[in-house]
């Protein structure tokens, strides 16, 4: 999808004052505000992005700011994932598109280094796990895996189905290992970085 088509979906009409304002001062906060006003569903946000769903579409948009280096952060993962759509563990996502003339001076977390690049991707609608003991994790624990090997970073020390599944996948699933190998040096894989496509586990954003 071209940038102007996305903006037209978001703002309604090019001659609206909101659209003109948006062209002059792009930011994540501006996108979120306009989307909410237009009836879009706000799915949530991270340190440098937000996920929004158009009321008449069966997909969502992720808007995020980054420096746009192909091997770094969410930008790098989205580029890689868009080229590896045959992997069941990656989200169905389009290659990032840069919105020209953007700014990131309105930021969720001021301590992060600002970027002059704002991007968007179109991404499938996924469902979050129902906690770390969601029964859907069970199918990813290989029968050959020794559950006594599992460790956890949880403060309470509880070892969950999620912990077993992630550990087992590393040993026995080549598709998961492809994602892990891509993200290895920036890996940040917690329960908030995974979702489900039906019963299929999806690594939404494994990058620190």
mmCIF file of C-alpha atoms in Angstrom:
data_model
loop_
_atom_site.group_PDB
_atom_site.id
_atom_site.type_symbol
_atom_site.label_atom_id
_atom_site.label_comp_id
_atom_site.label_asym_id
_atom_site.label_seq_id
_atom_site.Cartn_x
_atom_site.Cartn_y
_atom_site.Cartn_z
ATOM 1 C CA UNK A 1 0.000 0.000 0.000
ATOM 2 C CA UNK A 2 1.284 3.468 -0.907
ATOM 3 C CA UNK A 3 1.788 6.037 1.824
ATOM 4 C CA UNK A 4 -0.869 8.422 0.524
ATOM 5 C CA UNK A 5 -3.444 5.592 0.450
ATOM 6 C CA UNK A 6 -2.742 4.819 4.092
ATOM 7 C CA UNK A 7 -3.025 8.465 5.081
ATOM 8 C CA UNK A 8 -6.272 8.802 3.152
ATOM 9 C CA UNK A 9 -7.695 5.799 5.035
ATOM 10 C CA UNK A 10 -6.650 7.374 8.304
ATOM 11 C CA UNK A 11 -7.870 10.898 7.722
ATOM 12 C CA UNK A 12 -10.805 10.473 5.360
ATOM 13 C CA UNK A 13 -10.172 13.285 2.881
ATOM 14 C CA UNK A 14 -7.047 15.042 1.710
ATOM 15 C CA UNK A 15 -8.599 18.495 2.102
ATOM 16 C CA UNK A 16 -9.470 17.961 5.760
ATOM 17 C CA UNK A 17 -7.536 20.140 8.169
ATOM 18 C CA UNK A 18 -6.421 17.015 10.049
ATOM 19 C CA UNK A 19 -4.817 15.629 6.900
ATOM 20 C CA UNK A 20 -3.052 18.911 6.170
ATOM 21 C CA UNK A 21 -1.848 19.088 9.762
ATOM 22 C CA UNK A 22 -0.648 15.506 9.601
ATOM 23 C CA UNK A 23 1.395 16.224 6.494
ATOM 24 C CA UNK A 24 3.102 19.082 8.307
ATOM 25 C CA UNK A 25 3.812 17.270 11.561
ATOM 26 C CA UNK A 26 3.859 13.499 11.400
ATOM 27 C CA UNK A 27 4.340 11.694 14.693
ATOM 28 C CA UNK A 28 3.147 8.491 16.326
ATOM 29 C CA UNK A 29 1.002 10.466 18.730
ATOM 30 C CA UNK A 30 -0.637 12.329 15.847
ATOM 31 C CA UNK A 31 -1.472 9.065 14.095
ATOM 32 C CA UNK A 32 -2.973 7.558 17.238
ATOM 33 C CA UNK A 33 -5.058 10.638 18.003
ATOM 34 C CA UNK A 34 -6.456 10.841 14.460
ATOM 35 C CA UNK A 35 -7.085 7.105 14.278
ATOM 36 C CA UNK A 36 -9.096 7.120 17.507
ATOM 37 C CA UNK A 37 -11.130 10.075 16.269
ATOM 38 C CA UNK A 38 -11.934 8.138 13.086
ATOM 39 C CA UNK A 39 -13.085 5.053 14.972
ATOM 40 C CA UNK A 40 -9.970 2.944 14.577
ATOM 41 C CA UNK A 41 -9.187 0.394 17.286
ATOM 42 C CA UNK A 42 -6.044 1.161 19.259
ATOM 43 C CA UNK A 43 -4.456 -2.236 19.965
ATOM 44 C CA UNK A 44 -1.582 -0.945 22.064
ATOM 45 C CA UNK A 45 1.897 0.457 21.924
ATOM 46 C CA UNK A 46 5.532 -0.268 22.667
ATOM 47 C CA UNK A 47 8.494 1.985 23.287
ATOM 48 C CA UNK A 48 8.524 3.309 19.729
ATOM 49 C CA UNK A 49 5.351 2.192 17.983
ATOM 50 C CA UNK A 50 1.597 1.708 18.009
ATOM 51 C CA UNK A 51 -0.811 -0.804 16.450
ATOM 52 C CA UNK A 52 -4.080 0.451 14.952
ATOM 53 C CA UNK A 53 -6.935 -1.388 13.226
ATOM 54 C CA UNK A 54 -9.135 0.176 10.578
ATOM 55 C CA UNK A 55 -12.823 -0.431 11.458
ATOM 56 C CA UNK A 56 -13.593 -1.787 7.982
ATOM 57 C CA UNK A 57 -10.489 -3.933 7.411
ATOM 58 C CA UNK A 58 -9.389 -7.345 8.656
ATOM 59 C CA UNK A 59 -5.795 -6.296 9.217
ATOM 60 C CA UNK A 60 -3.946 -3.768 11.339
ATOM 61 C CA UNK A 61 -1.224 -1.186 10.820
ATOM 62 C CA UNK A 62 1.841 -0.884 12.986
ATOM 63 C CA UNK A 63 3.335 2.609 12.979
ATOM 64 C CA UNK A 64 6.827 2.844 14.421
ATOM 65 C CA UNK A 65 9.860 5.078 14.499
ATOM 66 C CA UNK A 66 13.349 3.861 13.857
ATOM 67 C CA UNK A 67 16.567 4.686 12.092
ATOM 68 C CA UNK A 68 15.730 2.261 9.296
ATOM 69 C CA UNK A 69 18.827 0.106 9.327
ATOM 70 C CA UNK A 70 18.002 -3.229 7.769
ATOM 71 C CA UNK A 71 19.570 -5.315 10.502
ATOM 72 C CA UNK A 72 18.294 -3.455 13.534
ATOM 73 C CA UNK A 73 15.204 -3.294 15.703
ATOM 74 C CA UNK A 74 11.671 -3.865 14.506
ATOM 75 C CA UNK A 75 12.487 -2.412 11.090
ATOM 76 C CA UNK A 76 15.032 -5.144 10.504
ATOM 77 C CA UNK A 77 12.702 -7.859 11.751
ATOM 78 C CA UNK A 78 9.795 -6.646 9.592
ATOM 79 C CA UNK A 79 12.006 -6.600 6.487
ATOM 80 C CA UNK A 80 13.279 -10.094 7.264
ATOM 81 C CA UNK A 81 9.803 -11.417 8.087
ATOM 82 C CA UNK A 82 8.333 -9.985 4.864
ATOM 83 C CA UNK A 83 10.919 -12.036 2.943
ATOM 84 C CA UNK A 84 10.296 -15.218 4.971
ATOM 85 C CA UNK A 85 6.519 -15.508 4.927
ATOM 86 C CA UNK A 86 6.735 -19.271 4.507
ATOM 87 C CA UNK A 87 7.932 -19.495 8.111
ATOM 88 C CA UNK A 88 4.839 -20.154 10.270
ATOM 89 C CA UNK A 89 6.370 -18.361 13.279
ATOM 90 C CA UNK A 90 6.644 -14.950 11.596
ATOM 91 C CA UNK A 91 3.723 -12.528 11.329
ATOM 92 C CA UNK A 92 2.052 -11.897 7.986
ATOM 93 C CA UNK A 93 3.524 -8.476 7.447
ATOM 94 C CA UNK A 94 4.400 -6.168 4.563
ATOM 95 C CA UNK A 95 7.786 -4.564 4.059
ATOM 96 C CA UNK A 96 8.084 -1.289 6.016
ATOM 97 C CA UNK A 97 7.189 1.883 4.140
ATOM 98 C CA UNK A 98 8.768 5.172 5.194
ATOM 99 C CA UNK A 99 6.444 8.120 5.604
ATOM 100 C CA UNK A 100 8.286 11.115 4.158
ATOM 101 C CA UNK A 101 8.953 14.235 6.180
ATOM 102 C CA UNK A 102 8.309 12.499 9.478
ATOM 103 C CA UNK A 103 9.349 13.366 12.981
ATOM 104 C CA UNK A 104 9.566 11.523 16.252
ATOM 105 C CA UNK A 105 9.778 14.449 18.638
ATOM 106 C CA UNK A 106 6.460 13.376 20.178
ATOM 107 C CA UNK A 107 7.593 10.146 21.781
ATOM 108 C CA UNK A 108 6.133 7.655 24.237
ATOM 109 C CA UNK A 109 9.353 7.469 26.202
ATOM 110 C CA UNK A 110 11.574 10.590 26.057
ATOM 111 C CA UNK A 111 14.638 8.650 27.196
ATOM 112 C CA UNK A 112 14.807 6.895 23.824
ATOM 113 C CA UNK A 113 16.945 8.472 21.133
ATOM 114 C CA UNK A 114 14.670 10.287 18.661
ATOM 115 C CA UNK A 115 14.531 9.232 15.038
ATOM 116 C CA UNK A 116 13.566 11.253 11.995
ATOM 117 C CA UNK A 117 12.086 8.166 10.325
ATOM 118 C CA UNK A 118 8.504 7.034 10.802
ATOM 119 C CA UNK A 119 7.378 3.804 9.118
ATOM 120 C CA UNK A 120 4.282 1.682 8.843
ATOM 121 C CA UNK A 121 3.594 -1.953 8.007
ATOM 122 C CA UNK A 122 0.343 -3.781 7.394
ATOM 123 C CA UNK A 123 0.093 -6.747 9.725
ATOM 124 C CA UNK A 124 -2.358 -9.560 10.366
ATOM 125 C CA UNK A 125 -4.705 -9.591 13.360
ATOM 126 C CA UNK A 126 -3.415 -11.992 16.015
ATOM 127 C CA UNK A 127 -4.634 -12.996 19.470
ATOM 128 C CA UNK A 128 -2.562 -12.717 22.651
ATOM 129 C CA UNK A 129 -1.857 -15.781 24.785
ATOM 130 C CA UNK A 130 -4.050 -16.307 27.817
ATOM 131 C CA UNK A 131 -1.117 -16.092 30.201
ATOM 132 C CA UNK A 132 2.068 -18.141 30.301
ATOM 133 C CA UNK A 133 0.142 -21.374 30.892
ATOM 134 C CA UNK A 134 -2.102 -21.009 27.856
ATOM 135 C CA UNK A 135 -2.786 -24.637 26.762
ATOM 136 C CA UNK A 136 -1.830 -23.721 23.189
ATOM 137 C CA UNK A 137 1.831 -23.704 24.253
ATOM 138 C CA UNK A 138 1.644 -27.432 24.974
ATOM 139 C CA UNK A 139 1.819 -28.428 21.289
ATOM 140 C CA UNK A 140 5.245 -26.784 21.018
ATOM 141 C CA UNK A 141 6.826 -28.927 23.731
ATOM 142 C CA UNK A 142 8.450 -31.794 21.866
ATOM 143 C CA UNK A 143 8.103 -35.248 23.420
ATOM 144 C CA UNK A 144 11.880 -35.590 23.228
ATOM 145 C CA UNK A 145 12.414 -32.484 25.337
ATOM 146 C CA UNK A 146 13.459 -32.953 28.963
ATOM 147 C CA UNK A 147 11.354 -30.464 30.941
ATOM 148 C CA UNK A 148 13.841 -30.623 33.795
ATOM 149 C CA UNK A 149 16.187 -28.506 31.648
ATOM 150 C CA UNK A 150 13.822 -25.538 31.540
ATOM 151 C CA UNK A 151 14.814 -22.331 33.315
ATOM 152 C CA UNK A 152 12.816 -19.165 33.890
ATOM 153 C CA UNK A 153 13.480 -15.480 34.413
ATOM 154 C CA UNK A 154 10.289 -14.968 36.419
ATOM 155 C CA UNK A 155 10.859 -13.443 39.836
ATOM 156 C CA UNK A 156 8.647 -16.059 41.474
ATOM 157 C CA UNK A 157 10.618 -18.877 39.860
ATOM 158 C CA UNK A 158 7.525 -20.534 38.373
ATOM 159 C CA UNK A 159 8.270 -22.565 35.243
ATOM 160 C CA UNK A 160 5.345 -22.344 32.847
ATOM 161 C CA UNK A 161 4.173 -23.962 29.619
ATOM 162 C CA UNK A 162 5.535 -20.914 27.808
ATOM 163 C CA UNK A 163 9.011 -21.499 29.271
ATOM 164 C CA UNK A 164 8.947 -25.177 28.303
ATOM 165 C CA UNK A 165 7.691 -24.393 24.798
ATOM 166 C CA UNK A 166 10.317 -21.737 24.022
ATOM 167 C CA UNK A 167 13.117 -23.955 25.307
ATOM 168 C CA UNK A 168 11.843 -26.991 23.390
ATOM 169 C CA UNK A 169 11.439 -25.038 20.152
ATOM 170 C CA UNK A 170 15.077 -23.955 20.290
ATOM 171 C CA UNK A 171 16.187 -27.578 20.371
ATOM 172 C CA UNK A 172 13.760 -29.176 17.951
ATOM 173 C CA UNK A 173 12.122 -26.715 15.544
ATOM 174 C CA UNK A 174 14.091 -25.390 12.572
ATOM 175 C CA UNK A 175 11.536 -22.691 11.674
ATOM 176 C CA UNK A 176 11.667 -21.230 15.165
ATOM 177 C CA UNK A 177 15.465 -21.483 15.116
ATOM 178 C CA UNK A 178 15.530 -19.351 11.943
ATOM 179 C CA UNK A 179 13.774 -16.540 13.825
ATOM 180 C CA UNK A 180 16.088 -16.989 16.804
ATOM 181 C CA UNK A 181 19.189 -16.921 14.612
ATOM 182 C CA UNK A 182 18.081 -13.695 12.925
ATOM 183 C CA UNK A 183 17.414 -11.936 16.228
ATOM 184 C CA UNK A 184 20.210 -13.568 18.237
ATOM 185 C CA UNK A 185 22.287 -10.495 19.109
ATOM 186 C CA UNK A 186 19.227 -8.325 19.829
ATOM 187 C CA UNK A 187 16.967 -11.055 21.179
ATOM 188 C CA UNK A 188 14.285 -9.959 23.646
ATOM 189 C CA UNK A 189 11.737 -12.736 23.721
ATOM 190 C CA UNK A 190 9.130 -12.605 26.459
ATOM 191 C CA UNK A 191 5.447 -13.399 26.762
ATOM 192 C CA UNK A 192 4.606 -9.940 25.363
ATOM 193 C CA UNK A 193 6.559 -10.709 22.177
ATOM 194 C CA UNK A 194 4.415 -13.656 21.092
ATOM 195 C CA UNK A 195 0.829 -14.055 19.896
ATOM 196 C CA UNK A 196 -1.263 -16.718 18.171
ATOM 197 C CA UNK A 197 -2.715 -17.226 14.717
ATOM 198 C CA UNK A 198 -5.344 -19.750 15.780
ATOM 199 C CA UNK A 199 -3.121 -22.334 17.480
ATOM 200 C CA UNK A 200 0.008 -21.249 15.600
ATOM 201 C CA UNK A 201 2.543 -19.445 17.758
ATOM 202 C CA UNK A 202 3.790 -16.211 16.140
ATOM 203 C CA UNK A 203 6.881 -14.242 17.176
ATOM 204 C CA UNK A 204 5.613 -10.701 16.738
ATOM 205 C CA UNK A 205 8.738 -8.767 17.714
ATOM 206 C CA UNK A 206 11.796 -10.529 19.147
ATOM 207 C CA UNK A 207 14.128 -7.519 18.935
ATOM 208 C CA UNK A 208 15.443 -5.663 21.978
#
